[in-house]
């Protein structure tokens, strides 16, 4: 039986095309091809400079076809076209170029032990790595994953989301055109419970990188535990706070707070859905924030039309999920200050929504909604807001607004989150590590830190004749006793 996955345009709810869905057997074929390529024409067989050149070539080809990629992304995900082009596709190109630059700069260390011994490390690729990417930023997350994996010499078996596979499939053409040896990148479309599961369990895949829900992340980790103990990195959910102090630049803070939650229709793992406002500016904030939400509501519609600022949710399932959170907020007694309804009668549009009068235990304050739904909460003191912001099982991002530099940094440091934005929100950068504390993930993407997650360190120790044993001087691969937080400080960027 040939399984087929329908690709639906979320702005209309109509089928765009159907793509065959792969099976576990297809994953086997892909892994065999990847293994063969790793042994014969990639990995340590291919100089880093050549790998870098190919990544640059791929980036150039995407740039040449940027209008097509942006259109596919908007059609598939419902993103506003101009943003698909400038942000999603534009930043993917930059990420690939960034990692192209790393390809010939991956180095080990020599380690001093004693005069009679030499020890050094080699940073070797794992071999075949599995990558499972989400539907909210298909090209973005693809570039975050294949960039460091290919730069370090791994070969890849990648599963796009079955609901948004178009750009990944088009990219497969360009990978051939760029001249990558066959088998270096294998893209297998399909469902999580078949293709995703097969990747997570595959005995010949040495590492898997997953971005998606915490629920599925647990399954990936469990599959590794029950099979070959492959290395797992996870980038999972979040319930990020935005915290705005009385002494913030209110005009800017409101705009960033709106960007922090409504960007990509709230479908971002760092979406800052809990907005804490210090009491002195609460009313002023709410008035301005309401204006922005209403404006976005009035600029909701066809992602391809000039002037559209807010598109649909990605699918019927996501639409239903977000609407059910809105209902639960109403039932639990929160006030819908703005929005709270479907927009229009076709497609999966939801009005930008603001809840007030929320309580910490409400579902809309505790759980990830993944939609354009903000809960606004009043606070008095710094201590109180740190405690409240931290009381979640997630720890992906946080945004802090204050013109008092020491306070802003102190709070950003105190919060349990892998990324902190000071006087800005939701602006990832290719060279700054990204990832989660607590149940938001394991490992880091982007920057040099991502390079680290695609190499395993082997220690070579030469013992002299007078010493029988070589001491392991560097801890083994992937041992980490620190959590890495990327802090982004706004020194003058305006929205
Ligand atoms: C900044 O905050 C600290 C307290 O955290 C305070 O002592 C200091 O006076 C503040 N600076 C300004 C310029 O308000
Ligand atoms: C730095 C800080 O205040 N951390 C707190 C964050 O919130 C948790 C509760 O979820 C506290 O245990 C931490 O002390």
XYZ file of C-alpha atoms and ligand atoms in Angstrom:
523
model
C 0.000 0.000 0.000
C 1.376 3.388 -0.966
C 0.795 5.808 1.857
C 0.168 9.369 0.834
C 0.399 12.555 2.860
C -1.664 15.536 1.711
C -0.130 18.968 1.753
C -2.787 21.542 2.585
C -2.737 25.294 2.061
C -3.645 26.567 5.541
C -5.014 29.823 4.147
C -7.762 27.958 2.263
C -7.895 24.469 3.776
C -7.536 23.044 0.250
C -5.148 20.308 -0.856
C -2.100 21.646 -2.722
C -0.586 18.291 -3.572
C 0.005 14.820 -2.201
C 3.395 13.378 -1.421
C 4.144 9.711 -0.867
C 4.881 8.946 2.730
C 7.953 6.830 3.357
C 8.174 3.675 5.440
C 10.721 2.112 7.773
C 12.082 0.309 4.731
C 12.768 3.630 3.010
C 14.699 4.712 6.099
C 16.821 1.536 5.794
C 17.587 2.370 2.159
C 18.470 5.951 3.118
C 20.721 4.820 5.973
C 22.535 2.365 3.678
C 23.153 5.140 1.152
C 24.312 7.483 3.922
C 26.639 4.857 5.383
C 28.163 4.155 1.996
C 28.642 7.853 1.244
C 30.211 8.366 4.676
C 32.762 5.624 4.052
C 33.630 6.447 0.460
C 33.190 10.112 -0.299
C 32.403 12.148 2.813
C 33.429 12.181 6.462
C 37.187 12.016 6.881
C 37.510 11.045 3.198
C 36.520 14.532 2.117
C 38.565 17.584 3.141
C 36.706 20.179 5.187
C 37.438 22.836 2.588
C 35.560 20.797 -0.031
C 32.615 20.266 2.296
C 32.587 24.017 2.957
C 32.631 24.805 -0.752
C 29.640 22.528 -1.358
C 27.679 24.127 1.494
C 28.419 27.551 0.012
C 27.299 26.340 -3.392
C 24.044 25.101 -1.881
C 23.487 28.473 -0.196
C 24.081 30.227 -3.542
C 21.565 27.979 -5.291
C 18.888 28.646 -2.665
C 19.555 32.361 -3.028
C 19.156 32.076 -6.807
C 15.757 30.433 -6.234
C 14.734 32.470 -3.203
C 11.351 33.579 -4.606
C 10.349 29.993 -5.273
C 11.459 28.808 -1.817
C 9.648 31.682 -0.121
C 6.482 30.944 -2.094
C 6.610 27.225 -1.229
C 7.120 28.033 2.449
C 4.182 30.471 2.489
C 1.901 28.103 0.601
C 2.779 25.203 2.870
C 2.984 26.884 6.293
C 0.847 30.022 5.821
C 3.682 32.446 6.557
C 3.448 36.005 5.281
C 5.372 35.885 1.992
C 7.703 38.831 2.575
C 8.769 37.321 5.907
C 9.282 33.868 4.428
C 11.647 35.483 1.992
C 13.550 37.819 4.284
C 13.537 35.716 7.447
C 12.945 32.031 6.810
C 14.791 31.587 3.535
C 17.160 34.525 3.985
C 18.376 33.299 7.353
C 18.692 29.672 6.144
C 21.106 30.875 3.480
C 23.128 32.725 6.126
C 23.211 29.687 8.405
C 24.523 27.439 5.625
C 27.234 29.981 4.788
C 28.158 30.294 8.446
C 28.680 26.524 8.739
C 30.467 26.394 5.382
C 33.057 28.572 7.113
C 33.388 26.109 9.987
C 33.972 23.056 7.797
C 37.782 23.353 7.737
C 38.102 24.700 11.270
C 37.095 21.732 13.397
C 40.089 20.916 15.555
C 41.036 18.795 18.516
C 43.523 19.606 21.236
C 46.839 18.358 22.472
C 46.850 17.782 26.191
C 49.866 18.106 28.457
C 50.107 15.239 30.899
C 53.706 14.467 31.735
C 57.024 14.499 29.965
C 56.821 10.834 29.029
C 53.498 10.892 27.304
C 51.616 12.534 24.469
C 47.853 12.841 24.361
C 45.589 14.535 21.874
C 41.950 14.510 20.839
C 40.376 14.089 17.428
C 36.948 15.540 16.772
C 35.491 12.898 14.511
C 32.070 12.862 12.860
C 29.578 10.302 14.153
C 28.852 8.860 10.708
C 25.172 8.737 9.849
C 23.008 11.180 11.766
C 19.212 11.349 11.819
C 17.445 14.713 11.832
C 13.747 15.249 12.426
C 12.513 18.762 11.778
C 9.264 20.533 12.669
C 6.634 22.292 10.566
C 6.883 25.814 11.998
C 10.204 26.796 10.391
C 10.838 24.081 7.789
C 13.781 25.694 5.974
C 15.107 27.427 9.061
C 15.285 24.254 11.142
C 16.609 22.280 8.190
C 19.529 24.695 7.816
C 20.224 24.653 11.581
C 20.495 20.876 11.324
C 22.236 20.067 8.053
C 24.667 23.013 8.369
C 26.702 21.737 11.336
C 26.139 18.049 10.481
C 27.617 18.376 6.982
C 30.334 20.830 8.010
C 31.676 18.255 10.458
C 31.528 15.425 7.904
C 28.449 13.474 8.946
C 25.972 12.138 6.405
C 22.299 12.792 6.989
C 18.918 11.077 6.928
C 16.377 13.845 7.402
C 12.627 13.732 7.903
C 10.699 16.925 7.203
C 7.279 17.318 8.798
C 4.715 15.445 6.714
C 2.503 18.537 6.708
C 5.192 20.939 5.421
C 7.650 18.973 3.256
C 7.743 21.150 0.124
C 10.890 23.204 0.662
C 12.886 20.192 1.909
C 11.908 18.209 -1.169
C 12.816 21.075 -3.496
C 16.092 21.412 -1.624
C 16.923 17.786 -2.452
C 17.161 18.840 -6.131
C 19.553 21.637 -5.260
C 21.699 19.324 -3.155
C 22.245 17.229 -6.283
C 22.795 20.304 -8.397
C 25.385 21.635 -5.949
C 27.372 18.436 -6.477
C 27.197 16.713 -3.084
C 28.180 13.051 -3.514
C 25.109 10.783 -3.704
C 23.939 9.577 -0.304
C 25.342 12.475 1.740
C 21.872 13.944 2.349
C 18.793 11.709 2.215
C 15.373 13.241 2.699
C 12.597 10.830 3.640
C 9.135 12.324 3.808
C 6.638 10.638 6.106
C 4.899 10.419 9.434
C 6.470 10.478 12.873
C 5.143 7.090 13.913
C 6.724 5.411 10.867
C 9.683 7.338 9.452
C 10.457 9.281 12.638
C 10.276 6.140 14.734
C 12.507 4.227 12.291
C 15.138 6.980 12.466
C 15.002 7.102 16.268
C 15.398 3.309 16.534
C 17.857 2.720 13.720
C 20.920 0.758 14.883
C 23.234 2.387 12.318
C 22.299 5.966 13.128
C 24.756 7.228 15.751
C 23.131 10.518 16.595
C 19.682 11.982 16.205
C 18.666 15.631 16.426
C 14.994 16.333 16.954
C 13.013 19.564 17.104
C 9.372 19.346 18.122
C 7.131 18.697 21.077
C 8.366 17.581 24.489
C 6.053 14.571 24.230
C 7.699 13.326 21.024
C 11.143 14.272 22.344
C 10.645 11.798 25.187
C 9.837 9.074 22.661
C 13.021 9.796 20.700
C 15.092 9.577 23.877
C 13.350 6.367 24.878
C 13.927 4.829 21.449
C 17.640 5.566 21.824
C 17.707 4.020 25.301
C 16.039 0.883 24.034
C 18.184 0.449 20.910
C 21.776 1.562 20.285
C 22.095 4.429 22.808
C 22.544 6.903 19.995
C 23.377 10.432 21.077
C 20.210 12.516 21.214
C 19.857 16.282 21.048
C 16.407 17.742 21.538
C 14.936 21.177 20.988
C 11.480 21.063 22.538
C 8.621 23.171 23.778
C 8.565 26.355 25.798
C 6.422 28.733 27.801
C 8.704 31.718 27.641
C 8.140 34.852 29.714
C 8.421 38.465 28.629
C 9.112 40.667 31.662
C 8.689 44.426 31.389
C 9.782 46.682 34.257
C 8.419 50.161 34.965
C 11.661 51.698 33.743
C 11.540 50.085 30.281
C 11.322 52.021 27.023
C 7.616 51.276 26.819
C 7.109 52.114 23.149
C 9.786 49.630 22.107
C 8.967 47.041 24.779
C 5.350 46.773 23.591
C 6.429 46.223 19.990
C 8.943 43.550 20.962
C 6.435 41.871 23.282
C 3.963 41.694 20.399
C 6.658 40.320 18.113
C 7.572 37.844 20.859
C 4.135 36.245 20.891
C 2.473 36.995 17.534
C 5.486 36.328 15.290
C 4.799 33.320 13.019
C 1.230 33.259 14.423
C 2.602 32.218 17.807
C 3.980 29.017 16.307
C 7.476 29.303 17.708
C 8.987 27.288 20.529
C 10.270 30.544 22.052
C 6.876 32.267 21.730
C 6.647 34.457 24.831
C 3.081 33.681 25.816
C 3.334 34.895 29.437
C 3.779 38.640 29.589
C 4.617 40.019 33.043
C 4.118 43.781 33.429
C 5.217 45.806 36.435
C 2.237 47.544 38.023
C 3.264 51.151 37.300
C 3.023 50.693 33.528
C 0.399 47.951 33.367
C -2.452 50.092 32.052
C -0.274 51.979 29.579
C 1.193 48.704 28.324
C -2.164 47.020 27.943
C -3.579 49.946 25.960
C -0.706 49.931 23.468
C -0.514 46.142 23.295
C -4.239 46.016 22.540
C -3.747 48.439 19.659
C -1.102 46.203 18.091
C -3.209 43.053 18.496
C -6.184 44.797 16.899
C -4.042 46.101 14.069
C -2.713 42.582 13.398
C -6.284 41.304 13.530
C -7.236 43.821 10.845
C -4.221 42.813 8.731
C -5.044 39.098 8.846
C -5.513 37.212 5.599
C -3.899 35.835 2.449
C -0.159 35.473 3.168
C 0.649 36.463 -0.404
C -1.172 39.829 -0.303
C 0.844 42.969 0.326
C -0.163 44.425 3.673
C -0.962 41.100 5.315
C 0.743 40.863 8.700
C -0.884 37.787 10.211
C -1.533 34.443 8.496
C -3.316 31.210 9.408
C -2.278 28.473 11.839
C -0.577 25.640 9.997
C -3.300 22.963 10.066
C -6.785 22.032 11.204
C -5.249 20.089 14.092
C -3.271 23.088 15.290
C -6.260 25.383 14.781
C -8.430 23.099 16.943
C -5.748 22.848 19.577
C -5.292 26.602 19.898
C -9.079 27.199 19.918
C -9.454 24.625 22.693
C -6.869 26.502 24.785
C -8.815 29.713 24.201
C -11.987 27.954 25.395
C -10.208 26.611 28.453
C -9.006 30.130 29.318
C -12.594 31.370 29.121
C -13.910 28.440 31.169
C -11.269 28.869 33.858
C -12.364 32.498 34.299
C -9.721 34.522 32.452
C -10.921 37.588 30.536
C -10.607 37.730 26.765
C -9.344 41.276 26.396
C -8.948 41.148 22.596
C -9.619 38.459 19.967
C -10.474 34.965 21.104
C -12.279 33.947 17.920
C -11.685 32.410 14.544
C -11.044 34.913 11.747
C -13.068 34.489 8.548
C -14.750 31.284 7.479
C -12.119 29.495 5.438
C -8.589 28.476 6.313
C -7.188 28.209 9.834
C -7.044 31.860 10.909
C -7.222 32.819 14.572
C -7.437 36.389 15.844
C -4.453 37.645 17.839
C -5.718 37.102 21.373
C -4.913 38.698 24.731
C -6.091 37.250 28.056
C -6.100 39.264 31.268
C -7.153 38.289 34.823
C -5.258 35.032 34.580
C -4.146 32.878 37.522
C -0.847 30.964 37.657
C -2.550 27.560 37.721
C -4.639 28.101 34.579
C -3.843 25.903 31.590
C -3.218 28.945 29.386
C -0.474 30.022 31.812
C 1.043 26.561 32.317
C 0.919 24.840 28.932
C 2.425 25.607 25.561
C -0.360 26.868 23.273
C 1.627 27.350 20.043
C -0.738 30.010 18.782
C -1.282 33.795 18.867
C -2.495 33.821 22.468
C -0.896 35.962 25.188
C -1.605 36.001 28.925
C -0.833 39.378 30.514
C 0.061 39.283 34.215
C 0.716 42.180 36.612
C 3.664 42.030 39.052
C 5.181 44.198 41.799
C 8.784 43.191 42.544
C 11.807 41.761 40.797
C 11.987 38.782 43.190
C 8.338 37.961 42.688
C 8.543 38.032 38.907
C 11.667 35.851 38.749
C 9.922 33.252 40.875
C 6.750 33.404 38.780
C 8.592 33.346 35.454
C 10.614 30.338 36.558
C 7.716 28.274 37.775
C 7.283 26.210 34.654
C 8.741 22.894 33.542
C 10.081 24.615 30.422
C 13.192 26.758 30.029
C 13.704 27.813 26.441
C 13.700 31.601 26.235
C 13.010 34.781 28.203
C 12.796 38.460 27.315
C 13.608 41.189 29.845
C 12.902 44.890 29.369
C 14.437 47.564 31.565
C 16.591 50.615 30.841
C 18.502 49.827 34.040
C 21.333 47.745 32.603
C 22.342 45.997 35.791
C 18.794 44.996 36.600
C 18.108 43.780 33.047
C 21.188 41.561 33.016
C 20.683 40.365 36.600
C 17.173 39.179 35.773
C 18.235 37.671 32.442
C 20.917 35.692 34.295
C 18.550 34.575 37.059
C 15.930 33.120 34.750
C 16.147 29.454 33.887
C 16.252 29.577 30.102
C 18.691 28.672 27.341
C 18.243 32.008 25.578
C 17.756 35.403 27.171
C 16.874 38.485 25.175
C 17.446 41.858 26.808
C 15.292 44.687 25.427
C 14.394 42.563 22.391
C 12.660 39.240 21.677
C 12.726 36.338 19.217
C 15.839 37.343 17.327
C 17.977 34.237 17.020
C 21.435 34.652 15.552
C 23.345 32.028 13.630
C 26.434 32.406 15.806
C 24.738 32.354 19.244
C 23.836 28.980 20.806
C 20.161 28.122 21.084
C 18.521 25.416 23.181
C 16.669 24.626 26.341
C 17.055 24.320 30.081
C 14.779 21.938 31.994
C 12.245 20.125 29.778
C 12.874 22.406 26.803
C 15.702 20.296 25.511
C 19.151 18.760 25.527
C 22.095 20.202 23.610
C 22.544 23.423 21.671
C 22.059 24.417 18.069
C 23.687 27.279 16.153
C 27.109 28.779 16.708
C 30.225 26.832 17.529
C 28.271 24.906 20.172
C 26.358 23.066 17.447
C 29.634 21.910 15.911
C 30.344 20.279 19.263
C 27.148 18.244 19.094
C 28.105 16.649 15.774
C 31.546 15.358 16.687
C 32.530 12.663 19.084
C 35.840 13.215 20.790
C 38.247 10.356 20.707
C 41.266 10.510 22.922
C 44.517 9.203 21.541
C 47.062 8.575 24.235
C 50.605 7.473 23.630
C 52.146 5.899 26.668
C 55.914 5.608 26.850
C 57.628 2.376 27.748
C 57.807 3.370 31.356
C 54.056 3.773 31.719
C 51.607 0.972 31.271
C 48.357 2.843 31.243
C 47.232 5.970 29.521
C 45.057 8.129 31.697
C 41.973 9.510 30.121
C 42.706 13.170 30.557
C 39.770 14.638 28.767
C 36.321 13.507 29.730
C 34.615 11.387 27.093
C 32.378 12.660 24.378
C 29.321 14.658 25.255
C 30.038 15.049 28.936
C 28.762 18.423 30.016
C 28.519 19.849 33.481
C 27.389 23.301 32.471
C 24.243 24.677 30.903
C 24.843 27.178 28.170
C 22.734 30.318 28.025
C 22.875 32.601 24.967
C 22.266 36.192 26.051
C 21.308 38.731 23.373
C 21.521 42.353 24.499
C 19.874 45.024 22.384
C 22.201 47.994 22.044
C 20.006 50.070 19.769
C 17.964 47.884 17.377
C 14.476 49.335 16.938
C 11.235 47.707 15.850
C 19.242 50.356 38.779
O 18.736 49.401 39.694
C 19.393 49.332 40.935
C 18.731 48.287 41.784
O 18.783 47.088 41.153
C 19.311 50.658 41.637
O 20.044 50.608 42.834
C 19.835 51.747 40.724
O 19.631 52.994 41.342
C 19.133 51.710 39.387
N 19.732 52.697 38.507
C 19.028 53.667 37.956
C 19.777 54.609 37.068
O 17.824 53.808 38.154
C 16.873 32.118 40.291
C 15.541 31.700 40.800
O 14.855 32.427 41.468
N 15.161 30.499 40.460
C 13.887 29.980 40.846
C 13.029 29.752 39.643
O 11.831 29.130 40.046
C 12.008 27.880 40.667
C 10.636 27.325 40.918
O 10.123 26.816 39.743
C 12.792 28.061 41.948
O 13.001 26.813 42.558
C 14.114 28.710 41.619
O 14.785 29.003 42.811
